[in-house]
Amino acid sequence: MARPVKKKKICSLPVFQEFIPRNAVEDMPEVCMTVEEYETIRLMDFNGLNQQECADRMGVARTTVQAMYMAARKRMAACLVEGRPLKIVGGDYEVCDGDEQCCPGHHSKHRCPQYWKGRENMKLAVTYSNGQIFQHFGKTGEFKLYTIEDNKITSSEVISTNGEGHGALVGILKQQQVDTLICGGIGAGAQSALADAGITLYGGVQGSADEAVDALLAGKLSYDPAVHCDHHGHGHGEKHGHCHEGHGEGHCHGEGHGEGHCHGEGHGNGDGKGHGKGCGGQGQGQGHGQGNGQGRGGHGAH
């Protein structure tokens, strides 16, 4: 007697089930992806879960998830490379009821804007500056808070962050009972903190704060699921290089932002140049120091 196939648990059926290239060749055979294969893409590529977390969520073995995920990726590759239509249909699955025990984190990861259509109540925050969405989460001086009831904005207010940065900002949102954030750039650390706090993120959004909220409620918000923070490279790229025991040019290499220290041998006034990679970009800065002797600077740390 054949062993019964265990149904895979999914959170919801895909909102969009068919994709056709704009300039597709006529009569090109379509590629079919099962719903559970789609679910592995959603959980791992979109929500950032690893294979074991995905397996726990779907109620199957990790090896099963690995096989489904690889199959889904190959099907997507065929569509992208060969321009074939994609249809998500069929499979052995069951749809969960979406409660917190069934789907821990379902309420703290990216959701498709279609989810918000018809949602009754929520508390939403936007990084804010003069009516616009401020583009660096960790440096925002204000949040604009919106109370949503019956899928409509019932009240809004602007609050100050009092100069708090990065980690403390998530605490402010929690105190305000915010469950959704719209922002511009945001680093990986802050994204993890938001997910841990159960706050859904819509990053990479630009323009008017009010218009972005209206678009979210209408299921039409344009955002970047793979958002990162360019400002860590450009905004914090002004490093101060300190040349110790040296005169000449030093190069500082490091991740993130902070001070670059150039070391060398020499005398007189030294000028150091600092280079560092941040989140999404590169920063440069000039540094000056005092030293004795002659030589060329080495490399620095921060």
Short mmCIF file of C-alpha atoms in Angstrom, two decimals:
data_model
loop_
_atom_site.label_atom_id
_atom_site.label_comp_id
_atom_site.label_asym_id
_atom_site.label_seq_id
_atom_site.Cartn_x
_atom_site.Cartn_y
_atom_site.Cartn_z
CA MET A 1 0.00 0.00 0.00
CA ALA A 2 1.41 3.35 -1.01
CA ARG A 3 2.35 5.74 1.76
CA PRO A 4 -0.07 8.70 1.86
CA VAL A 5 1.39 12.01 0.74
CA LYS A 6 1.59 14.54 3.58
CA LYS A 7 -0.08 17.80 2.69
CA LYS A 8 2.06 20.90 2.96
CA LYS A 9 0.72 23.76 5.01
CA ILE A 10 0.57 27.17 3.32
CA CYS A 11 -0.51 30.51 4.75
CA SER A 12 -2.66 31.61 1.83
CA LEU A 13 -3.21 31.07 -1.87
CA PRO A 14 -1.17 33.33 -4.17
CA VAL A 15 -2.96 36.53 -5.10
CA PHE A 16 -1.44 36.46 -8.58
CA GLN A 17 -1.50 33.04 -10.22
CA GLU A 18 -0.43 33.65 -13.80
CA PHE A 19 2.42 35.63 -15.37
CA ILE A 20 2.87 36.24 -19.10
CA PRO A 21 5.87 38.09 -20.62
CA ARG A 22 4.85 41.26 -22.41
CA ASN A 23 6.61 40.24 -25.65
CA ALA A 24 6.10 36.48 -25.32
CA VAL A 25 6.41 34.29 -28.38
CA GLU A 26 3.02 32.99 -29.50
CA ASP A 27 2.19 29.42 -28.44
CA MET A 28 5.18 29.25 -26.09
CA PRO A 29 4.50 26.36 -23.65
CA GLU A 30 3.74 27.53 -20.14
CA VAL A 31 5.57 26.51 -16.99
CA CYS A 32 3.43 25.22 -14.11
CA MET A 33 4.52 25.74 -10.50
CA THR A 34 2.63 24.08 -7.65
CA VAL A 35 1.21 26.20 -4.85
CA GLU A 36 3.55 24.64 -2.28
CA GLU A 37 6.56 25.37 -4.50
CA TYR A 38 5.40 28.97 -4.66
CA GLU A 39 5.13 28.97 -0.87
CA THR A 40 8.82 28.07 -0.49
CA ILE A 41 9.72 31.05 -2.69
CA ARG A 42 7.48 33.34 -0.66
CA LEU A 43 8.81 32.17 2.69
CA MET A 44 12.51 32.00 1.86
CA ASP A 45 13.17 34.52 -0.91
CA PHE A 46 10.51 37.07 0.03
CA ASN A 47 10.28 36.71 3.81
CA GLY A 48 13.89 35.68 4.41
CA LEU A 49 13.33 32.39 6.25
CA ASN A 50 15.95 29.66 6.07
CA GLN A 51 15.15 26.11 4.93
CA GLN A 52 14.51 24.76 8.43
CA GLU A 53 12.22 27.65 9.36
CA CYS A 54 10.35 27.16 6.10
CA ALA A 55 10.02 23.42 6.80
CA ASP A 56 8.66 24.10 10.30
CA ARG A 57 6.15 26.55 8.89
CA MET A 58 4.95 24.12 6.22
CA GLY A 59 4.98 21.07 8.51
CA VAL A 60 7.36 18.98 6.40
CA ALA A 61 11.00 17.84 6.46
CA ARG A 62 13.79 20.21 5.49
CA THR A 63 14.80 17.92 2.62
CA THR A 64 11.26 18.19 1.24
CA VAL A 65 11.44 21.98 1.34
CA GLN A 66 14.86 21.91 -0.32
CA ALA A 67 13.52 19.81 -3.20
CA MET A 68 10.45 22.02 -3.69
CA TYR A 69 12.53 25.19 -3.53
CA MET A 70 15.03 23.96 -6.13
CA ALA A 71 12.19 22.91 -8.43
CA ALA A 72 10.52 26.31 -8.08
CA ARG A 73 13.77 28.15 -8.84
CA LYS A 74 14.36 26.07 -11.98
CA ARG A 75 10.84 26.80 -13.19
CA MET A 76 11.32 30.54 -12.62
CA ALA A 77 14.65 30.40 -14.44
CA ALA A 78 12.99 28.82 -17.47
CA CYS A 79 10.40 31.61 -17.52
CA LEU A 80 12.98 34.36 -17.25
CA VAL A 81 15.48 32.95 -19.73
CA GLU A 82 13.08 31.49 -22.32
CA GLY A 83 10.23 33.99 -21.92
CA ARG A 84 7.68 31.29 -21.08
CA PRO A 85 4.40 32.01 -19.26
CA LEU A 86 4.18 30.91 -15.62
CA LYS A 87 1.09 29.51 -13.94
CA ILE A 88 0.81 28.66 -10.22
CA VAL A 89 -1.66 25.84 -9.87
CA GLY A 90 -2.24 22.47 -8.20
CA GLY A 91 -0.29 20.55 -5.58
CA ASP A 92 -0.86 18.76 -2.26
CA TYR A 93 -1.45 21.43 0.34
CA GLU A 94 -3.81 22.76 2.97
CA VAL A 95 -4.40 26.39 3.81
CA CYS A 96 -3.84 27.28 7.46
CA ASP A 97 -6.16 29.54 9.41
CA GLY A 98 -3.51 32.24 9.74
CA ASP A 99 -3.52 32.50 13.53
CA GLU A 100 -0.36 33.38 15.47
CA GLN A 101 0.30 29.80 16.62
CA CYS A 102 -0.06 28.43 13.12
CA CYS A 103 2.00 31.14 11.46
CA PRO A 104 4.42 32.79 13.94
CA GLY A 105 5.95 35.69 12.07
CA HIS A 106 3.16 35.73 9.45
CA HIS A 107 2.21 39.04 11.02
CA SER A 108 5.77 40.37 11.27
CA LYS A 109 7.14 39.89 7.76
CA HIS A 110 6.53 41.57 4.41
CA ARG A 111 2.97 41.23 3.19
CA CYS A 112 1.68 41.86 -0.27
CA PRO A 113 -0.19 45.21 -0.31
CA GLN A 114 -3.25 43.24 -1.45
CA TYR A 115 -3.42 41.99 2.14
CA TRP A 116 -4.49 45.40 3.37
CA LYS A 117 -7.59 45.62 1.20
CA GLY A 118 -10.53 45.50 3.55
CA ARG A 119 -8.42 45.29 6.71
CA GLU A 120 -10.27 47.12 9.45
CA ASN A 121 -7.81 48.43 12.05
CA MET A 122 -4.12 49.10 12.36
CA LYS A 123 -1.55 51.62 13.62
CA LEU A 124 0.84 52.76 10.93
CA ALA A 125 4.01 54.88 11.07
CA VAL A 126 5.97 56.66 8.33
CA THR A 127 9.48 58.12 8.60
CA TYR A 128 8.64 61.76 8.10
CA SER A 129 10.08 65.14 7.06
CA ASN A 130 8.05 68.08 5.71
CA GLY A 131 5.28 65.95 4.28
CA GLN A 132 7.66 63.52 2.60
CA ILE A 133 8.93 60.05 3.50
CA PHE A 134 12.33 60.52 5.12
CA GLN A 135 14.82 58.29 3.35
CA HIS A 136 17.00 57.03 6.22
CA PHE A 137 15.21 55.15 8.98
CA GLY A 138 18.06 55.42 11.51
CA LYS A 139 18.30 59.20 11.15
CA THR A 140 14.63 60.14 11.04
CA GLY A 141 13.73 63.00 13.34
CA GLU A 142 9.99 62.38 13.18
CA PHE A 143 7.39 59.70 12.61
CA LYS A 144 3.94 60.42 11.28
CA LEU A 145 1.46 58.05 12.91
CA TYR A 146 -1.84 57.03 11.34
CA THR A 147 -4.74 55.29 13.03
CA ILE A 148 -6.69 53.11 10.59
CA GLU A 149 -10.26 52.01 11.27
CA ASP A 150 -12.53 50.32 8.73
CA ASN A 151 -9.70 50.68 6.21
CA LYS A 152 -9.81 54.48 6.54
CA ILE A 153 -7.52 57.00 8.21
CA THR A 154 -9.33 58.29 11.29
CA SER A 155 -6.50 60.32 12.83
CA SER A 156 -2.85 61.20 12.37
CA GLU A 157 -0.13 62.94 14.33
CA VAL A 158 3.57 63.73 14.01
CA ILE A 159 5.85 62.73 16.89
CA SER A 160 9.52 63.53 17.46
CA THR A 161 12.15 60.84 17.94
CA ASN A 162 14.12 63.20 20.21
CA GLY A 163 17.31 62.48 18.34
CA GLU A 164 17.19 58.76 19.06
CA GLY A 165 18.84 56.51 16.50
CA HIS A 166 18.55 53.04 15.03
CA GLY A 167 17.86 50.62 17.91
CA ALA A 168 15.85 53.06 20.04
CA LEU A 169 13.52 53.91 17.15
CA VAL A 170 11.97 50.44 17.17
CA GLY A 171 11.26 50.91 20.87
CA ILE A 172 9.45 54.17 20.12
CA LEU A 173 7.27 52.41 17.56
CA LYS A 174 6.44 49.64 20.02
CA GLN A 175 5.47 52.20 22.67
CA GLN A 176 3.10 53.76 20.15
CA GLN A 177 1.64 50.29 19.38
CA VAL A 178 2.63 50.58 15.73
CA ASP A 179 2.20 47.40 13.70
CA THR A 180 3.23 48.68 10.23
CA LEU A 181 6.06 50.94 9.01
CA ILE A 182 6.59 52.71 5.69
CA CYS A 183 10.06 54.14 5.14
CA GLY A 184 12.86 54.75 2.63
CA GLY A 185 16.22 53.08 3.20
CA ILE A 186 16.73 50.83 6.22
CA GLY A 187 19.60 48.59 7.29
CA ALA A 188 19.48 44.86 7.96
CA GLY A 189 19.82 45.25 11.73
CA ALA A 190 16.83 47.56 11.98
CA GLN A 191 14.82 45.24 9.73
CA SER A 192 15.51 42.33 12.08
CA ALA A 193 14.51 44.43 15.10
CA LEU A 194 11.23 45.38 13.41
CA ALA A 195 10.48 41.75 12.58
CA ASP A 196 11.18 40.73 16.19
CA ALA A 197 8.79 43.46 17.35
CA GLY A 198 6.05 42.19 15.02
CA ILE A 199 6.12 45.33 12.86
CA THR A 200 5.48 44.83 9.15
CA LEU A 201 7.92 46.75 6.93
CA TYR A 202 7.35 48.45 3.59
CA GLY A 203 10.71 49.98 2.66
CA GLY A 204 12.19 51.73 -0.34
CA VAL A 205 9.17 54.03 -0.65
CA GLN A 206 9.56 57.64 -1.79
CA GLY A 207 7.33 60.68 -2.10
CA SER A 208 4.42 61.97 -0.05
CA ALA A 209 3.73 60.22 3.25
CA ASP A 210 -0.05 60.67 2.98
CA GLU A 211 -0.15 59.37 -0.58
CA ALA A 212 1.90 56.31 0.38
CA VAL A 213 -0.55 55.41 3.14
CA ASP A 214 -3.49 55.83 0.77
CA ALA A 215 -1.74 53.57 -1.75
CA LEU A 216 -1.11 50.90 0.88
CA LEU A 217 -4.75 50.84 1.93
CA ALA A 218 -5.74 50.53 -1.74
CA GLY A 219 -3.31 47.65 -2.28
CA LYS A 220 -1.27 49.71 -4.77
CA LEU A 221 1.83 50.72 -2.80
CA SER A 222 5.09 50.45 -4.74
CA TYR A 223 7.85 49.32 -2.38
CA ASP A 224 11.10 47.32 -2.42
CA PRO A 225 11.01 43.92 -0.64
CA ALA A 226 14.83 43.80 -0.79
CA VAL A 227 15.29 47.31 0.60
CA HIS A 228 18.63 48.29 2.11
CA CYS A 229 20.21 51.49 3.34
CA ASP A 230 22.38 53.43 0.90
CA HIS A 231 23.01 56.13 3.49
CA HIS A 232 25.38 53.97 5.49
CA GLY A 233 27.81 54.23 2.63
CA HIS A 234 27.18 57.79 1.45
CA GLY A 235 25.75 59.55 4.43
CA HIS A 236 28.31 58.20 6.88
CA GLY A 237 31.18 58.08 4.46
CA GLU A 238 32.88 61.17 5.89
CA LYS A 239 35.51 59.42 7.91
CA HIS A 240 38.20 61.07 9.95
CA GLY A 241 41.55 59.46 9.25
CA HIS A 242 44.17 59.85 11.95
CA CYS A 243 47.77 59.33 10.73
CA HIS A 244 50.03 58.16 13.51
CA GLU A 245 53.81 58.22 13.13
CA GLY A 246 53.54 58.97 9.48
CA HIS A 247 53.55 61.38 6.65
CA GLY A 248 52.07 60.46 3.33
CA GLU A 249 48.98 58.78 2.08
CA GLY A 250 47.16 56.00 3.92
CA HIS A 251 44.15 53.98 2.93
CA CYS A 252 41.48 52.91 5.39
CA HIS A 253 39.30 49.96 4.57
CA GLY A 254 36.37 48.88 6.69
CA GLU A 255 32.72 48.08 6.84
CA GLY A 256 30.09 50.52 8.08
CA HIS A 257 30.87 53.98 9.37
CA GLY A 258 33.11 55.50 11.96
CA GLU A 259 36.74 56.61 12.12
CA GLY A 260 39.52 55.34 9.91
CA HIS A 261 43.05 55.30 11.35
CA CYS A 262 46.05 55.44 9.03
CA HIS A 263 49.34 54.11 10.37
CA GLY A 264 52.74 54.81 8.88
CA GLU A 265 56.23 56.00 9.62
CA GLY A 266 57.35 59.53 9.02
CA HIS A 267 57.21 63.02 10.37
CA GLY A 268 55.35 66.26 9.92
CA ASN A 269 51.71 66.66 9.11
CA GLY A 270 50.05 63.63 7.56
CA ASP A 271 46.98 63.44 5.39
CA GLY A 272 45.05 60.20 5.30
CA LYS A 273 42.29 59.13 3.03
CA GLY A 274 39.61 56.80 4.32
CA HIS A 275 37.53 54.47 2.26
CA GLY A 276 34.81 52.27 3.66
CA LYS A 277 31.94 50.22 2.43
CA GLY A 278 28.60 50.74 4.09
CA CYS A 279 25.13 49.36 3.48
CA GLY A 280 24.58 49.93 -0.21
CA GLY A 281 27.42 52.29 -1.03
CA GLN A 282 30.90 53.64 -0.35
CA GLY A 283 32.08 56.57 1.67
CA GLN A 284 35.25 58.64 1.55
CA GLY A 285 36.75 61.15 3.85
CA GLN A 286 39.93 63.11 4.65
CA GLY A 287 41.92 62.81 7.85
CA HIS A 288 44.87 64.74 9.29
CA GLY A 289 47.39 63.82 11.95
CA GLN A 290 50.85 64.51 13.35
CA GLY A 291 53.90 62.23 13.15
CA ASN A 292 57.68 61.96 13.05
CA GLY A 293 59.92 60.45 10.38
CA GLN A 294 59.11 59.58 6.82
CA GLY A 295 57.13 56.82 5.22
CA ARG A 296 53.90 55.82 3.62
CA GLY A 297 50.78 55.04 5.61
CA GLY A 298 49.46 51.54 5.75
CA HIS A 299 45.84 50.73 6.27
CA GLY A 300 43.46 51.55 9.03
CA ALA A 301 40.59 50.22 11.05
CA HIS A 302 37.48 51.78 12.44
#
